[in-house]
Amino acid sequence: MGSLKDSEYSDLATLRDTQDENPHGWATDTFGLATRTVNRLFATGLCELADDDTLGTLPGLPQWAAQLTPEGHDTLLYIPELRATTRPPRPTTTHPEDAREVTLLPQAMDAVRLYLTLTGRVRRPPAPGLEEAVRTARRDEKRSAWHLFVTQAQVEPIGPEGDPRLQGVEPG
């Protein structure tokens, strides 16, 4: 889950509200969302676009139709929490045998901590052990970064290395 500008967050919320208002569950071009806005949300994985068959079944024959992805839904939960809270880590020293070290910038670490606070409400819950990995992370004051040991399953919510939306995941 990358960071969104306020206007992008508003666009995502508008998309959710518009799809929720429709009995067919799709937001369409007939509700005032700009095509480029929806394309930007689609490019970041926050919404999906209807295929031609689905478009043909929607009233008014829209040019496009979109719905939130689970990531889009979770982002709408996540951003307000991120802005309101942060949770300090509680250090310990155990790491799973199959873990590898990753380095996160402080903002990315704050985002992971917030993601953990949303467990039970997000549609893609954290992998088992991610909370412990965050608690055992160590701060590198010299580099202004966090080092934590995570398994492949635990790093997936953080994102793949090189993902431009993450801006903070680096190999350890």
mmCIF file of C-alpha atoms in Angstrom:
data_model
loop_
_atom_site.group_PDB
_atom_site.id
_atom_site.type_symbol
_atom_site.label_atom_id
_atom_site.label_comp_id
_atom_site.label_asym_id
_atom_site.label_seq_id
_atom_site.Cartn_x
_atom_site.Cartn_y
_atom_site.Cartn_z
ATOM 1 C CA MET A 1 0.000 0.000 0.000
ATOM 2 C CA GLY A 2 1.708 3.141 -1.188
ATOM 3 C CA SER A 3 0.984 6.629 -0.075
ATOM 4 C CA LEU A 4 -1.727 8.628 -1.793
ATOM 5 C CA LYS A 5 -2.106 12.355 -2.162
ATOM 6 C CA ASP A 6 -5.243 13.798 -0.583
ATOM 7 C CA SER A 7 -6.855 14.228 -4.006
ATOM 8 C CA GLU A 8 -6.125 10.592 -4.916
ATOM 9 C CA TYR A 9 -7.594 9.417 -1.621
ATOM 10 C CA SER A 10 -10.709 11.513 -2.346
ATOM 11 C CA ASP A 11 -10.961 9.985 -5.820
ATOM 12 C CA LEU A 12 -10.736 6.500 -4.335
ATOM 13 C CA ALA A 13 -13.451 7.339 -1.789
ATOM 14 C CA THR A 14 -15.637 8.767 -4.568
ATOM 15 C CA LEU A 15 -15.197 5.574 -6.564
ATOM 16 C CA ARG A 16 -16.232 3.493 -3.532
ATOM 17 C CA ASP A 17 -19.255 5.679 -2.798
ATOM 18 C CA THR A 18 -20.363 5.638 -6.436
ATOM 19 C CA GLN A 19 -20.080 1.850 -6.761
ATOM 20 C CA ASP A 20 -21.918 1.412 -3.438
ATOM 21 C CA GLU A 21 -24.813 3.581 -4.666
ATOM 22 C CA ASN A 22 -25.392 1.382 -7.706
ATOM 23 C CA PRO A 23 -27.360 -1.854 -7.497
ATOM 24 C CA HIS A 24 -24.991 -3.408 -10.044
ATOM 25 C CA GLY A 25 -21.979 -2.510 -7.862
ATOM 26 C CA TRP A 26 -19.964 -0.657 -10.501
ATOM 27 C CA ALA A 27 -18.983 3.001 -10.732
ATOM 28 C CA THR A 28 -19.301 4.182 -14.337
ATOM 29 C CA ASP A 29 -18.358 7.163 -16.477
ATOM 30 C CA THR A 30 -21.888 8.509 -16.039
ATOM 31 C CA PHE A 31 -21.198 9.544 -12.421
ATOM 32 C CA GLY A 32 -18.609 12.277 -12.982
ATOM 33 C CA LEU A 33 -15.324 10.487 -12.341
ATOM 34 C CA ALA A 34 -12.678 11.376 -14.916
ATOM 35 C CA THR A 35 -11.358 8.527 -17.046
ATOM 36 C CA ARG A 36 -7.758 9.492 -16.247
ATOM 37 C CA THR A 37 -8.545 9.329 -12.513
ATOM 38 C CA VAL A 38 -9.902 5.798 -12.825
ATOM 39 C CA ASN A 39 -6.983 4.780 -15.047
ATOM 40 C CA ARG A 40 -4.543 6.054 -12.407
ATOM 41 C CA LEU A 41 -6.309 4.057 -9.675
ATOM 42 C CA PHE A 42 -6.322 1.011 -11.958
ATOM 43 C CA ALA A 43 -2.596 1.404 -12.693
ATOM 44 C CA THR A 44 -1.832 1.350 -8.962
ATOM 45 C CA GLY A 45 -3.999 -1.727 -8.368
ATOM 46 C CA LEU A 46 -6.628 0.082 -6.298
ATOM 47 C CA CYS A 47 -9.510 -0.636 -8.685
ATOM 48 C CA GLU A 48 -10.418 -3.065 -11.429
ATOM 49 C CA LEU A 49 -12.078 -2.255 -14.735
ATOM 50 C CA ALA A 50 -15.040 -4.116 -16.177
ATOM 51 C CA ASP A 51 -14.502 -6.187 -19.286
ATOM 52 C CA ASP A 52 -16.564 -5.631 -22.457
ATOM 53 C CA ASP A 53 -19.082 -8.332 -21.543
ATOM 54 C CA THR A 54 -19.789 -6.703 -18.171
ATOM 55 C CA LEU A 55 -20.008 -3.233 -19.754
ATOM 56 C CA GLY A 56 -22.661 -4.550 -22.128
ATOM 57 C CA THR A 57 -24.888 -5.566 -19.209
ATOM 58 C CA LEU A 58 -24.751 -2.203 -17.419
ATOM 59 C CA PRO A 59 -27.482 0.418 -17.904
ATOM 60 C CA GLY A 60 -26.666 3.357 -20.168
ATOM 61 C CA LEU A 61 -23.860 1.455 -21.967
ATOM 62 C CA PRO A 62 -20.997 3.197 -20.167
ATOM 63 C CA GLN A 63 -17.535 3.557 -21.725
ATOM 64 C CA TRP A 64 -15.953 2.163 -18.564
ATOM 65 C CA ALA A 65 -16.943 0.738 -15.189
ATOM 66 C CA ALA A 66 -14.734 0.260 -12.138
ATOM 67 C CA GLN A 67 -14.809 -1.365 -8.694
ATOM 68 C CA LEU A 68 -12.416 -1.214 -5.770
ATOM 69 C CA THR A 69 -9.970 -4.085 -5.429
ATOM 70 C CA PRO A 70 -9.320 -5.487 -1.941
ATOM 71 C CA GLU A 71 -6.227 -3.252 -1.891
ATOM 72 C CA GLY A 72 -8.375 -0.210 -2.704
ATOM 73 C CA HIS A 73 -10.795 -1.077 0.080
ATOM 74 C CA ASP A 74 -7.944 -1.583 2.536
ATOM 75 C CA THR A 75 -6.307 1.682 1.488
ATOM 76 C CA LEU A 76 -9.479 3.558 2.422
ATOM 77 C CA LEU A 77 -9.249 2.026 5.903
ATOM 78 C CA TYR A 78 -5.516 2.437 6.145
ATOM 79 C CA ILE A 79 -4.899 6.088 5.201
ATOM 80 C CA PRO A 80 -7.034 7.705 7.953
ATOM 81 C CA GLU A 81 -5.451 5.411 10.535
ATOM 82 C CA LEU A 82 -1.976 6.231 9.240
ATOM 83 C CA ARG A 83 -2.622 9.921 9.639
ATOM 84 C CA ALA A 84 -3.989 9.473 13.163
ATOM 85 C CA THR A 85 -1.665 6.976 14.828
ATOM 86 C CA THR A 86 1.704 5.303 14.968
ATOM 87 C CA ARG A 87 2.717 2.488 17.269
ATOM 88 C CA PRO A 88 6.280 2.234 18.603
ATOM 89 C CA PRO A 89 7.975 -1.155 18.240
ATOM 90 C CA ARG A 90 8.778 -3.443 21.167
ATOM 91 C CA PRO A 91 12.165 -4.987 20.395
ATOM 92 C CA THR A 92 12.972 -8.681 20.874
ATOM 93 C CA THR A 93 15.603 -10.862 19.217
ATOM 94 C CA THR A 94 14.037 -13.968 17.597
ATOM 95 C CA HIS A 95 13.783 -14.440 13.805
ATOM 96 C CA PRO A 96 12.270 -17.288 11.749
ATOM 97 C CA GLU A 97 14.840 -19.525 10.056
ATOM 98 C CA ASP A 98 13.520 -18.764 6.554
ATOM 99 C CA ALA A 99 13.470 -14.975 7.128
ATOM 100 C CA ARG A 100 15.533 -12.483 5.188
ATOM 101 C CA GLU A 101 16.459 -9.001 6.201
ATOM 102 C CA VAL A 102 14.759 -6.008 4.555
ATOM 103 C CA THR A 103 15.315 -2.336 5.197
ATOM 104 C CA LEU A 104 12.421 0.111 5.455
ATOM 105 C CA LEU A 105 12.475 3.870 5.578
ATOM 106 C CA PRO A 106 10.670 5.272 8.643
ATOM 107 C CA GLN A 107 7.524 6.161 6.662
ATOM 108 C CA ALA A 108 7.288 2.636 5.253
ATOM 109 C CA MET A 109 7.752 1.137 8.722
ATOM 110 C CA ASP A 110 4.976 3.380 10.060
ATOM 111 C CA ALA A 111 2.757 2.139 7.226
ATOM 112 C CA VAL A 112 3.458 -1.510 8.096
ATOM 113 C CA ARG A 113 2.688 -0.857 11.771
ATOM 114 C CA LEU A 114 -0.592 0.762 10.830
ATOM 115 C CA TYR A 115 -1.459 -2.157 8.536
ATOM 116 C CA LEU A 116 -1.048 -4.445 11.540
ATOM 117 C CA THR A 117 -3.493 -2.356 13.596
ATOM 118 C CA LEU A 118 -6.124 -2.976 10.913
ATOM 119 C CA THR A 119 -5.983 -6.770 11.249
ATOM 120 C CA GLY A 120 -9.543 -8.063 11.314
ATOM 121 C CA ARG A 121 -10.833 -5.226 9.129
ATOM 122 C CA VAL A 122 -8.657 -5.521 6.022
ATOM 123 C CA ARG A 123 -9.584 -8.010 3.336
ATOM 124 C CA ARG A 124 -5.995 -9.213 2.950
ATOM 125 C CA PRO A 125 -4.761 -9.825 6.484
ATOM 126 C CA PRO A 126 -1.075 -9.831 7.429
ATOM 127 C CA ALA A 127 0.790 -13.105 7.220
ATOM 128 C CA PRO A 128 1.358 -14.849 10.542
ATOM 129 C CA GLY A 129 4.504 -13.571 12.212
ATOM 130 C CA LEU A 130 4.599 -10.124 10.577
ATOM 131 C CA GLU A 131 3.666 -8.440 13.859
ATOM 132 C CA GLU A 132 6.556 -10.210 15.602
ATOM 133 C CA ALA A 133 8.922 -9.212 12.780
ATOM 134 C CA VAL A 134 7.931 -5.570 13.265
ATOM 135 C CA ARG A 135 8.365 -5.835 17.043
ATOM 136 C CA THR A 136 11.853 -7.275 16.588
ATOM 137 C CA ALA A 137 12.953 -4.705 14.007
ATOM 138 C CA ARG A 138 15.984 -2.632 14.833
ATOM 139 C CA ARG A 139 16.483 1.020 14.084
ATOM 140 C CA ASP A 140 19.579 2.114 12.174
ATOM 141 C CA GLU A 141 19.990 5.737 13.264
ATOM 142 C CA LYS A 142 22.922 6.278 10.913
ATOM 143 C CA ARG A 143 20.850 5.413 7.816
ATOM 144 C CA SER A 144 17.497 6.518 9.297
ATOM 145 C CA ALA A 145 15.994 3.141 8.481
ATOM 146 C CA TRP A 146 14.505 0.042 10.068
ATOM 147 C CA HIS A 147 15.893 -3.475 9.589
ATOM 148 C CA LEU A 148 13.529 -6.388 10.034
ATOM 149 C CA PHE A 149 13.590 -10.076 9.255
ATOM 150 C CA VAL A 150 10.583 -11.333 7.290
ATOM 151 C CA THR A 151 9.591 -14.435 5.376
ATOM 152 C CA GLN A 152 8.404 -14.231 1.774
ATOM 153 C CA ALA A 153 4.753 -14.459 2.912
ATOM 154 C CA GLN A 154 5.282 -11.657 5.425
ATOM 155 C CA VAL A 155 6.965 -9.318 2.938
ATOM 156 C CA GLU A 156 4.102 -9.554 0.404
ATOM 157 C CA PRO A 157 1.901 -6.996 2.249
ATOM 158 C CA ILE A 158 4.905 -4.686 2.283
ATOM 159 C CA GLY A 159 5.303 -5.294 -1.443
ATOM 160 C CA PRO A 160 7.828 -6.649 -3.902
ATOM 161 C CA GLU A 161 11.272 -5.124 -3.961
ATOM 162 C CA GLY A 162 11.476 -2.404 -6.578
ATOM 163 C CA ASP A 163 7.748 -1.605 -6.431
ATOM 164 C CA PRO A 164 7.637 2.173 -6.977
ATOM 165 C CA ARG A 165 4.556 2.521 -4.740
ATOM 166 C CA LEU A 166 6.508 1.380 -1.702
ATOM 167 C CA GLN A 167 9.332 3.884 -1.618
ATOM 168 C CA GLY A 168 11.133 2.309 1.255
ATOM 169 C CA VAL A 169 11.634 -1.425 0.838
ATOM 170 C CA GLU A 170 15.263 -2.229 0.166
ATOM 171 C CA PRO A 171 17.226 -5.430 0.428
ATOM 172 C CA GLY A 172 18.812 -5.657 3.879
#
